Amino acid sequence: MPHISCPGLQSEDSLFDKDGGPVYDSVTVLTGMCLFTRKVLDESVSEGFLDTRRLLGMPPTLYEVEKVAGLSSAIADIAALVFPKYDGKCHVPLNIILDLPTWHYYQSIEDRLQNRGYKPSEVMDWIEAIMLRSQQLAGVLKRAVLHELDRRGVPSSRRLYHIQISPESSLVDDAFREALKYEKLPCLDDILETLSSSQDGSWRQFYSLLPDRDKPQSIKDLSHLFYVFQVVRPALLAGIRSGKQPSPTESAYKDSTRSGERHHPTSGRRCGSKENQMPRPLVIGVDDRSERKIYSKAHSIFLKLPKSPTYPADPTLVQVYTPRRVFIDGNRKGERLYWNDPSPVMPVLSDGKAYGDGGDAEYSKYPRELQQIDFIAKLYGAECADNIQRWSKEVGLC
């Protein structure tokens, strides 16, 4: 069972008010995953040079395929539960955001650049290999989400929802490319300036809500902060797109708001005019429990949005933490698969007593290497495993 955390949300709260109008102006379901494994990334930089060959053409790791299978199912369960309720009633934007890192991994080599003398061209090749992997995995994850939604009766042909891949991240990708193209290392100030120039204004609003102690002092700081930004961004856009300053009623509400309390409007929210109503976006994050810090930080910013002097909003954040299906050493230390995935070298199945389920004794005679897809077939079914394998090949993941 998933663990659900939703500070300030009451058990009697609903998607619709007593008059049948939508309580929320927009609904966003978001998730994210890492790339490769920690071991694979470390090995690509551990020999004193950036070994891009280790990253190119590597088959999906156990962590990656398990994440695709688990997250796509969880996302589809939530979206299929929520999205159809708005069908035919009114226009409430319904979005799914898949956030996969690219430039974020630069921080893992940033402190080694001066000591090991990597050339900017080497760094660019390494970053481009990561960007390619991100693009490929995003394609597989998107296909998996679409497939799972279709199975649940919410096909993309109904155009109920829109899927986005790592919004705003491409701005930073381009800033990295621009710097490295001229044999320079990326500069934090230049990246922040690029983000501030974004047309939708979401980063400027986000940055204005950060206390000075949380503002990034390095690209490493920024890479961690950017995950928080992606969670908060749908709520920021709701306030920006409303394009209105807080009314006197809202100002009074802002002054009386306390941490964790929710605003419950006294009048129903119809599909038409929303005058004197503060935007109310609903953001549902689906992730691993190890990412709680991201959502805790995002929630602290959510609490500031109703008091924003520029573009206020009254967002609700629901955190859904999916259960783990693969455990390390019996889960004695609660370690993550990402840090302990043996890929690309997988264990050998050779002991029928240890791995069999009654009819597998022949494995002791014919030892074979377990494949990542073997795990997925056992955990999520053969159809899921076959689909992920096919989609991986279609995007070039051999």
Coordinates of N, CA and C in Angstrom, one line a residue, residues 83-298:
F83 N -9.0 12.1 -13.1 CA -9.2 12.8 -14.3 C -10.6 12.6 -14.9
P84 N -11.2 11.4 -15.0 CA -12.5 11.2 -15.6 C -13.6 12.0 -14.9
K85 N -13.4 12.3 -13.6 CA -14.4 13.1 -12.9 C -14.7 14.4 -13.4
Y86 N -13.7 15.0 -14.2 CA -13.8 16.3 -14.8 C -14.4 16.2 -16.2
D87 N -14.4 15.0 -16.8 CA -14.8 14.9 -18.2 C -16.2 15.4 -18.4
G88 N -16.3 16.4 -19.3 CA -17.6 16.9 -19.7 C -18.2 17.9 -18.7
K89 N -17.6 18.2 -17.6 CA -18.1 19.1 -16.6 C -17.6 20.5 -16.9
C90 N -16.4 20.7 -17.0 CA -15.8 22.1 -17.2 C -14.3 21.9 -17.5
H91 N -13.8 23.0 -17.9 CA -12.4 22.9 -18.3 C -11.5 23.2 -17.1
V92 N -10.9 22.1 -16.6 CA -9.9 22.2 -15.6 C -8.7 21.5 -16.1
P93 N -7.6 22.2 -16.3 CA -6.4 21.6 -16.9 C -5.9 20.4 -16.0
L94 N -5.7 19.3 -16.7 CA -5.2 18.1 -16.1 C -3.8 17.7 -16.7
N95 N -2.8 17.7 -15.8 CA -1.5 17.5 -16.3 C -0.7 16.3 -15.6
I96 N 0.1 15.7 -16.4 CA 1.1 14.7 -15.8 C 2.5 15.2 -16.1
I97 N 3.3 15.3 -15.1 CA 4.7 15.8 -15.3 C 5.6 14.6 -15.0
L98 N 6.5 14.3 -15.9 CA 7.6 13.3 -15.7 C 8.9 14.0 -15.6
D99 N 9.5 14.0 -14.5 CA 10.7 14.8 -14.3 C 11.9 13.9 -14.2
L100 N 12.8 14.0 -15.2 CA 14.0 13.1 -15.2 C 15.2 14.1 -15.3
P101 N 16.3 13.8 -14.6 CA 17.4 14.7 -14.5 C 18.3 14.7 -15.8
T102 N 19.0 15.7 -16.0 CA 20.0 15.8 -17.1 C 21.2 16.5 -16.6
W103 N 21.2 17.9 -16.6 CA 22.4 18.6 -16.1 C 22.6 18.4 -14.6
H104 N 21.6 18.0 -13.9 CA 21.7 17.8 -12.5 C 22.9 17.0 -12.0
Y105 N 23.3 16.0 -12.9 CA 24.4 15.1 -12.5 C 25.8 15.8 -12.7
Y106 N 25.8 17.0 -13.2 CA 27.1 17.7 -13.3 C 27.7 17.9 -12.0
Q107 N 26.8 18.1 -10.9 CA 27.3 18.4 -9.6 C 28.2 17.2 -9.1
S108 N 28.0 16.0 -9.6 CA 28.8 14.8 -9.2 C 30.2 14.9 -9.7
I109 N 30.5 15.7 -10.7 CA 31.9 15.8 -11.1 C 32.4 17.3 -10.9
E110 N 31.6 18.2 -10.5 CA 32.0 19.6 -10.4 C 33.2 19.8 -9.6
D111 N 33.3 19.1 -8.4 CA 34.4 19.3 -7.5 C 35.7 18.6 -7.9
R112 N 35.5 17.8 -9.0 CA 36.7 17.1 -9.5 C 37.4 17.7 -10.7
L113 N 36.7 18.7 -11.2 CA 37.1 19.3 -12.5 C 38.5 20.0 -12.4
Q114 N 38.7 20.7 -11.3 CA 40.0 21.4 -11.2 C 41.1 20.4 -10.9
N115 N 40.8 19.4 -10.1 CA 41.9 18.5 -9.7 C 42.3 17.5 -10.8
R116 N 41.3 17.2 -11.6 CA 41.6 16.1 -12.6 C 41.8 16.7 -14.0
G117 N 41.5 18.0 -14.2 CA 41.8 18.6 -15.4 C 41.0 18.1 -16.6
Y118 N 39.7 17.8 -16.4 CA 38.8 17.4 -17.5 C 38.7 18.5 -18.4
K119 N 38.7 18.2 -19.7 CA 38.5 19.2 -20.7 C 37.0 19.5 -20.9
P120 N 36.6 20.8 -21.2 CA 35.2 21.1 -21.4 C 34.6 20.2 -22.4
S121 N 35.4 19.8 -23.5 CA 34.8 18.9 -24.5 C 34.5 17.5 -23.9
E122 N 35.3 17.0 -23.0 CA 35.0 15.8 -22.3 C 33.7 15.9 -21.5
V123 N 33.6 17.0 -20.8 CA 32.4 17.2 -19.9 C 31.2 17.3 -20.8
M124 N 31.3 17.9 -22.0 CA 30.1 18.1 -22.8 C 29.7 16.7 -23.3
D125 N 30.6 15.9 -23.7 CA 30.3 14.5 -24.2 C 29.6 13.7 -23.1
W126 N 30.1 13.9 -21.9 CA 29.6 13.1 -20.7 C 28.1 13.6 -20.4
I127 N 28.0 14.9 -20.4 CA 26.6 15.5 -20.2 C 25.7 15.1 -21.3
E128 N 26.1 15.1 -22.5 CA 25.3 14.8 -23.7 C 24.8 13.3 -23.6
A129 N 25.7 12.4 -23.1 CA 25.3 11.0 -22.9 C 24.2 10.9 -21.9
I130 N 24.3 11.7 -20.8 CA 23.3 11.7 -19.8 C 22.0 12.3 -20.3
M131 N 22.1 13.4 -21.1 CA 20.9 14.0 -21.7 C 20.2 13.0 -22.6
L132 N 20.9 12.2 -23.4 CA 20.4 11.2 -24.3 C 19.6 10.1 -23.5
R133 N 20.3 9.7 -22.4 CA 19.6 8.7 -21.5 C 18.3 9.2 -21.0
S134 N 18.3 10.4 -20.5 CA 17.1 11.0 -20.0 C 16.0 11.1 -21.0
Q135 N 16.4 11.5 -22.2 CA 15.4 11.5 -23.3 C 14.8 10.1 -23.6
Q136 N 15.7 9.1 -23.6 CA 15.2 7.8 -23.9 C 14.3 7.2 -22.8
L137 N 14.8 7.4 -21.6 CA 14.0 6.9 -20.5 C 12.6 7.6 -20.3
A138 N 12.6 8.9 -20.6 CA 11.4 9.7 -20.6 C 10.4 9.1 -21.6
G139 N 10.9 8.7 -22.8 CA 10.1 8.2 -23.8 C 9.5 6.9 -23.4
V140 N 10.3 6.0 -22.7 CA 9.8 4.7 -22.2 C 8.7 4.9 -21.1
L141 N 9.0 5.8 -20.2 CA 8.1 6.1 -19.1 C 6.8 6.7 -19.6
K142 N 6.9 7.6 -20.6 CA 5.7 8.2 -21.1 C 4.8 7.1 -21.8
R143 N 5.5 6.2 -22.6 CA 4.7 5.2 -23.2 C 4.1 4.3 -22.2
A144 N 4.8 4.0 -21.1 CA 4.2 3.1 -20.1 C 3.0 3.8 -19.4
V145 N 3.1 5.1 -19.1 CA 2.0 5.8 -18.5 C 0.8 5.8 -19.4
L146 N 1.0 6.1 -20.7 CA -0.1 6.1 -21.7 C -0.8 4.7 -21.8
H147 N 0.1 3.7 -21.8 CA -0.5 2.3 -21.9 C -1.3 2.0 -20.6
E148 N -0.8 2.3 -19.5 CA -1.5 2.0 -18.2 C -2.8 2.8 -18.1
L149 N -2.8 4.0 -18.6 CA -4.0 4.8 -18.6 C -5.1 4.2 -19.5
D150 N -4.6 3.8 -20.7 CA -5.5 3.2 -21.7 C -6.1 1.9 -21.1
R151 N -5.3 1.2 -20.4 CA -5.9 -0.1 -19.7 C -7.0 0.3 -18.7
R152 N -6.9 1.5 -18.1 CA -7.8 1.9 -17.1 C -9.0 2.7 -17.6
G153 N -9.1 2.7 -19.0 CA -10.2 3.4 -19.6 C -10.1 4.9 -19.7
V154 N -8.8 5.4 -19.7 CA -8.6 6.8 -19.9 C -7.6 7.0 -21.1
P155 N -8.0 6.7 -22.3 CA -7.1 6.7 -23.4 C -6.7 8.2 -23.8
S156 N -5.5 8.3 -24.3 CA -5.1 9.7 -24.7 C -6.0 10.3 -25.8
S157 N -6.7 9.5 -26.5 CA -7.5 10.0 -27.6 C -8.7 10.9 -27.0
R158 N -9.0 10.7 -25.7 CA -10.0 11.5 -25.1 C -9.5 12.9 -24.8
R159 N -8.2 13.1 -24.9 CA -7.6 14.4 -24.6 C -8.0 15.1 -23.3
L160 N -8.1 14.2 -22.3 CA -8.4 14.7 -21.0 C -7.2 15.4 -20.3
Y161 N -6.0 15.0 -20.7 CA -4.8 15.4 -20.0 C -3.7 15.6 -20.9
H162 N -2.6 16.3 -20.3 CA -1.4 16.6 -21.1 C -0.2 16.1 -20.3
I163 N 0.7 15.5 -21.0 CA 2.0 15.0 -20.4 C 3.1 15.9 -20.8
Q164 N 3.9 16.4 -19.7 CA 5.0 17.2 -19.9 C 6.3 16.4 -19.4
I165 N 7.4 16.7 -20.1 CA 8.7 16.1 -19.6 C 9.6 17.2 -19.1
S166 N 9.9 17.1 -17.9 CA 10.9 18.0 -17.2 C 10.8 19.5 -17.7
P167 N 9.7 20.1 -17.5 CA 9.6 21.5 -17.9 C 10.7 22.4 -17.3
E168 N 11.1 23.3 -18.1 CA 12.1 24.4 -17.8 C 13.5 23.8 -17.7
S169 N 13.7 22.5 -17.6 CA 15.0 21.9 -17.5 C 15.9 22.1 -18.8
S170 N 15.2 22.2 -19.9 CA 15.9 22.4 -21.2 C 16.6 23.8 -21.2
L171 N 16.1 24.8 -20.4 CA 16.8 26.1 -20.4 C 18.2 25.9 -19.8
V172 N 18.3 25.1 -18.7 CA 19.6 24.9 -18.1 C 20.5 24.0 -19.0
D173 N 19.9 23.0 -19.7 CA 20.6 22.2 -20.6 C 21.3 23.1 -21.7
D174 N 20.5 24.0 -22.2 CA 21.1 24.9 -23.2 C 22.2 25.8 -22.7
A175 N 22.0 26.2 -21.4 CA 23.1 27.1 -20.8 C 24.4 26.3 -20.6
F176 N 24.3 25.0 -20.3 CA 25.4 24.1 -20.2 C 26.1 24.0 -21.6
R177 N 25.3 23.7 -22.6 CA 25.9 23.5 -23.9 C 26.6 24.8 -24.4
E178 N 25.9 26.0 -24.1 CA 26.5 27.2 -24.6 C 27.9 27.5 -23.9
A179 N 28.0 27.2 -22.6 CA 29.2 27.4 -21.9 C 30.3 26.5 -22.4
L180 N 30.0 25.2 -22.5 CA 31.0 24.2 -22.9 C 31.4 24.3 -24.3
K181 N 30.5 24.8 -25.2 CA 30.8 25.0 -26.6 C 32.0 25.9 -26.7
Y182 N 32.1 26.9 -25.8 CA 33.2 27.9 -25.9 C 34.3 27.5 -24.9
E183 N 34.4 26.3 -24.6 CA 35.5 25.8 -23.7 C 35.5 26.4 -22.3
K184 N 34.3 26.7 -21.8 CA 34.2 27.3 -20.5 C 33.3 26.3 -19.6
L185 N 33.6 26.4 -18.3 CA 32.8 25.6 -17.4 C 31.5 26.4 -17.1
P186 N 30.4 25.7 -16.8 CA 29.1 26.4 -16.5 C 29.3 27.3 -15.3
C187 N 28.6 28.4 -15.3 CA 28.7 29.4 -14.2 C 27.3 29.5 -13.5
L188 N 27.2 29.4 -12.2 CA 25.9 29.5 -11.5 C 25.2 30.8 -11.9
D189 N 25.9 31.9 -11.8 CA 25.2 33.2 -12.1 C 24.6 33.2 -13.5
D190 N 25.3 32.7 -14.5 CA 24.7 32.6 -15.8 C 23.5 31.7 -15.9
I191 N 23.5 30.6 -15.2 CA 22.3 29.7 -15.2 C 21.1 30.4 -14.5
L192 N 21.4 31.0 -13.4 CA 20.3 31.7 -12.7 C 19.7 32.8 -13.6
E193 N 20.6 33.5 -14.3 CA 20.1 34.6 -15.2 C 19.2 34.0 -16.3
T194 N 19.6 32.8 -16.8 CA 18.9 32.1 -17.9 C 17.5 31.7 -17.4
L195 N 17.5 31.2 -16.2 CA 16.2 30.8 -15.6 C 15.3 32.0 -15.3
S196 N 15.9 33.1 -14.9 CA 15.1 34.3 -14.6 C 14.5 34.9 -15.9
S197 N 15.1 34.5 -17.0 CA 14.5 35.1 -18.3 C 13.4 34.2 -18.9
S198 N 13.1 33.1 -18.2 CA 12.0 32.3 -18.6 C 10.7 33.0 -18.9
Q199 N 10.0 32.8 -20.0 CA 8.8 33.6 -20.3 C 7.7 33.4 -19.3
D200 N 7.5 32.2 -18.8 CA 6.3 32.0 -17.9 C 6.5 32.6 -16.5
G201 N 7.7 33.0 -16.2 CA 8.0 33.7 -14.9 C 7.9 32.9 -13.7
S202 N 7.8 31.6 -13.8 CA 7.7 30.7 -12.7 C 9.0 30.7 -11.8
W203 N 10.1 30.7 -12.4 CA 11.4 30.7 -11.6 C 11.5 32.0 -10.9
R204 N 11.2 33.1 -11.5 CA 11.3 34.4 -10.7 C 10.4 34.4 -9.5
Q205 N 9.2 33.9 -9.7 CA 8.3 33.8 -8.5 C 8.8 32.9 -7.5
F206 N 9.3 31.7 -7.9 CA 9.9 30.7 -7.0 C 11.0 31.3 -6.2
Y207 N 11.9 32.0 -6.9 CA 13.2 32.5 -6.3 C 12.8 33.6 -5.3
S208 N 11.8 34.4 -5.6 CA 11.4 35.4 -4.7 C 10.8 34.9 -3.3
L209 N 10.4 33.7 -3.3 CA 9.8 33.1 -2.1 C 10.8 32.4 -1.3
L210 N 12.0 32.2 -1.8 CA 13.1 31.5 -1.1 C 13.7 32.4 0.0
P211 N 13.9 31.9 1.2 CA 14.7 32.7 2.2 C 16.2 32.7 1.7
D212 N 16.9 33.7 2.1 CA 18.3 33.8 1.6 C 19.1 32.5 1.9
R213 N 18.9 31.9 3.0 CA 19.7 30.7 3.3 C 19.4 29.5 2.4
D214 N 18.3 29.5 1.6 CA 18.0 28.5 0.7 C 18.4 28.8 -0.7
K215 N 18.8 30.0 -1.0 CA 19.2 30.3 -2.3 C 20.6 29.6 -2.7
P216 N 20.7 29.1 -3.9 CA 21.9 28.3 -4.2 C 23.2 29.1 -4.3
Q217 N 24.2 28.4 -3.7 CA 25.5 29.0 -3.8 C 26.4 28.3 -4.7
S218 N 25.9 27.2 -5.3 CA 26.7 26.4 -6.2 C 25.7 25.7 -7.2
I219 N 26.3 25.1 -8.2 CA 25.4 24.3 -9.1 C 24.9 23.1 -8.4
K220 N 25.7 22.5 -7.5 CA 25.2 21.4 -6.7 C 23.9 21.8 -5.9
D221 N 24.0 23.0 -5.3 CA 22.8 23.5 -4.6 C 21.6 23.6 -5.5
L222 N 21.9 24.2 -6.7 CA 20.8 24.4 -7.6 C 20.2 23.1 -8.1
S223 N 21.0 22.1 -8.3 CA 20.5 20.8 -8.8 C 19.5 20.2 -7.8
H224 N 19.8 20.3 -6.5 CA 18.8 19.8 -5.5 C 17.6 20.7 -5.4
L225 N 17.8 22.0 -5.5 CA 16.7 23.0 -5.4 C 15.7 22.8 -6.6
F226 N 16.3 22.4 -7.8 CA 15.5 22.4 -9.0 C 14.4 21.3 -8.9
Y227 N 14.6 20.2 -8.1 CA 13.6 19.2 -7.9 C 12.4 19.8 -7.1
V228 N 12.8 20.7 -6.2 CA 11.7 21.3 -5.4 C 10.9 22.3 -6.3
F229 N 11.6 23.0 -7.1 CA 11.0 23.9 -8.1 C 10.0 23.2 -9.0
Q230 N 10.3 22.0 -9.4 CA 9.4 21.2 -10.3 C 8.1 20.9 -9.6
V231 N 8.2 20.6 -8.3 CA 7.0 20.3 -7.5 C 6.1 21.5 -7.3
V232 N 6.8 22.7 -7.1 CA 6.1 23.9 -6.8 C 5.6 24.6 -8.1
R233 N 6.2 24.4 -9.2 CA 5.9 25.1 -10.4 C 4.4 25.1 -10.8
P234 N 3.7 24.0 -10.8 CA 2.3 24.1 -11.2 C 1.5 25.0 -10.3
A235 N 1.8 25.1 -9.0 CA 1.1 26.1 -8.2 C 1.5 27.5 -8.5
L236 N 2.8 27.7 -8.8 CA 3.2 29.1 -9.2 C 2.5 29.5 -10.4
L237 N 2.4 28.6 -11.4 CA 1.8 29.0 -12.7 C 0.3 29.3 -12.5
A238 N -0.3 28.6 -11.6 CA -1.7 28.9 -11.3 C -1.9 30.4 -10.8
G239 N -1.0 30.8 -10.0 CA -1.1 32.2 -9.5 C -0.8 33.2 -10.6
I240 N 0.3 32.9 -11.4 CA 0.7 33.8 -12.4 C -0.3 33.9 -13.5
R241 N -0.9 32.8 -13.9 CA -1.9 32.8 -15.0 C -3.2 33.4 -14.6
S242 N -3.5 33.5 -13.3 CA -4.7 34.2 -12.9 C -4.6 35.7 -13.2
G243 N -3.3 36.2 -13.1 CA -3.0 37.5 -13.5 C -3.7 38.6 -12.6
K244 N -4.0 38.2 -11.4 CA -4.7 39.2 -10.5 C -4.0 39.4 -9.2
Q245 N -4.1 40.6 -8.7 CA -3.5 40.8 -7.3 C -4.5 40.4 -6.3
P246 N -4.1 40.1 -5.1 CA -5.0 39.7 -4.0 C -6.1 40.7 -3.7
S247 N -7.3 40.2 -3.5 CA -8.4 41.1 -3.2 C -8.4 41.4 -1.7
P248 N -9.1 42.4 -1.2 CA -9.1 42.7 0.3 C -9.5 41.5 1.1
T249 N -10.5 40.7 0.6 CA -10.9 39.5 1.3 C -9.7 38.5 1.4
E250 N -9.0 38.3 0.3 CA -7.9 37.4 0.3 C -6.8 37.9 1.2
S251 N -6.6 39.2 1.2 CA -5.5 39.8 2.0 C -5.8 39.5 3.5
A252 N -7.1 39.6 3.8 CA -7.5 39.4 5.2 C -7.3 37.9 5.5
Y253 N -7.6 37.1 4.6 CA -7.4 35.6 4.7 C -5.9 35.3 4.9
K254 N -5.1 36.0 4.1 CA -3.6 35.8 4.2 C -3.1 36.1 5.6
D255 N -3.6 37.2 6.1 CA -3.1 37.6 7.4 C -3.5 36.6 8.5
S256 N -4.6 35.9 8.3 CA -5.1 35.0 9.4 C -4.7 33.6 9.2
T257 N -4.0 33.3 8.0 CA -3.6 31.9 7.7 C -2.5 31.5 8.7
R258 N -2.6 30.3 9.1 CA -1.6 29.7 10.0 C -1.0 28.4 9.3
S259 N 0.2 28.1 9.6 CA 0.8 26.9 9.0 C 0.0 25.7 9.1
G260 N -0.2 25.1 7.9 CA -1.0 23.8 7.8 C -2.5 24.0 7.7
E261 N -3.0 25.2 7.9 CA -4.5 25.4 7.7 C -4.8 25.6 6.3
R262 N -6.0 25.1 5.9 CA -6.5 25.2 4.6 C -7.6 26.3 4.5
H263 N -7.7 26.9 3.3 CA -8.7 27.8 3.0 C -9.9 27.1 2.4
H264 N -11.1 27.2 3.1 CA -12.3 26.6 2.5 C -13.3 27.7 2.1
P265 N -13.4 28.0 0.9 CA -14.3 29.1 0.4 C -15.7 28.8 0.8
T266 N -16.4 29.9 1.1 CA -17.8 29.8 1.6 C -18.7 29.6 0.4
S267 N -18.4 30.1 -0.7 CA -19.2 30.0 -1.9 C -18.7 28.9 -2.8
G268 N -19.6 28.3 -3.6 CA -19.2 27.2 -4.5 C -18.4 27.8 -5.7
R269 N -17.5 27.0 -6.2 CA -16.7 27.4 -7.3 C -17.3 26.8 -8.6
R270 N -17.8 27.6 -9.4 CA -18.4 27.2 -10.7 C -17.4 27.1 -11.8
C271 N -17.8 26.6 -12.9 CA -16.9 26.5 -14.1 C -16.7 27.8 -14.7
G272 N -17.6 28.8 -14.4 CA -17.5 30.1 -15.1 C -16.6 31.0 -14.4
S273 N -17.1 32.2 -14.0 CA -16.4 33.3 -13.4 C -15.9 32.9 -12.0
K274 N -14.6 33.3 -11.7 CA -14.0 33.0 -10.4 C -13.6 34.3 -9.8
E275 N -14.4 35.3 -10.0 CA -14.0 36.6 -9.4 C -13.9 36.5 -7.9
N276 N -12.9 37.2 -7.4 CA -12.6 37.2 -5.9 C -12.2 35.9 -5.4
Q277 N -11.8 35.0 -6.3 CA -11.4 33.6 -5.8 C -9.9 33.5 -6.1
M278 N -9.2 33.0 -5.1 CA -7.8 32.8 -5.2 C -7.6 31.4 -6.0
P279 N -6.7 31.3 -6.9 CA -6.5 30.1 -7.7 C -6.2 28.9 -6.7
R280 N -6.7 27.8 -6.9 CA -6.5 26.6 -6.1 C -6.0 25.4 -6.9
P281 N -4.8 25.3 -7.1 CA -4.2 24.1 -7.9 C -4.1 22.9 -6.9
L282 N -4.3 21.7 -7.4 CA -4.0 20.5 -6.7 C -2.8 19.8 -7.3
V283 N -1.8 19.6 -6.5 CA -0.5 18.9 -7.0 C -0.4 17.6 -6.2
I284 N -0.3 16.5 -7.0 CA -0.1 15.2 -6.4 C 1.2 14.6 -6.8
G285 N 2.1 14.5 -5.9 CA 3.5 14.0 -6.1 C 3.5 12.5 -5.9
V286 N 4.1 11.7 -6.8 CA 4.2 10.3 -6.6 C 5.7 10.0 -6.7
D287 N 6.2 9.4 -5.6 CA 7.7 9.3 -5.5 C 8.1 8.2 -4.5
D288 N 9.4 8.0 -4.3 CA 9.9 7.1 -3.3 C 10.1 7.9 -2.0
R289 N 9.9 7.1 -0.9 CA 10.0 7.8 0.4 C 11.3 8.5 0.7
S290 N 12.4 8.1 0.0 CA 13.7 8.7 0.1 C 13.7 10.2 -0.3
E291 N 12.7 10.6 -1.1 CA 12.6 12.0 -1.6 C 11.7 12.9 -0.7
R292 N 11.5 12.5 0.5 CA 10.6 13.3 1.3 C 11.1 14.7 1.5
K293 N 12.4 14.9 1.6 CA 12.9 16.2 1.8 C 12.5 17.2 0.7
I294 N 12.4 16.7 -0.5 CA 12.0 17.6 -1.6 C 10.6 18.1 -1.4
Y295 N 9.7 17.2 -1.0 CA 8.3 17.6 -0.8 C 8.1 18.4 0.5
S296 N 8.9 18.1 1.5 CA 8.8 19.0 2.7 C 9.2 20.4 2.4
K297 N 10.3 20.6 1.6 CA 10.7 21.9 1.2 C 9.6 22.6 0.3
A298 N 9.0 21.8 -0.6 CA 8.0 22.3 -1.5 C 6.8 22.7 -0.7

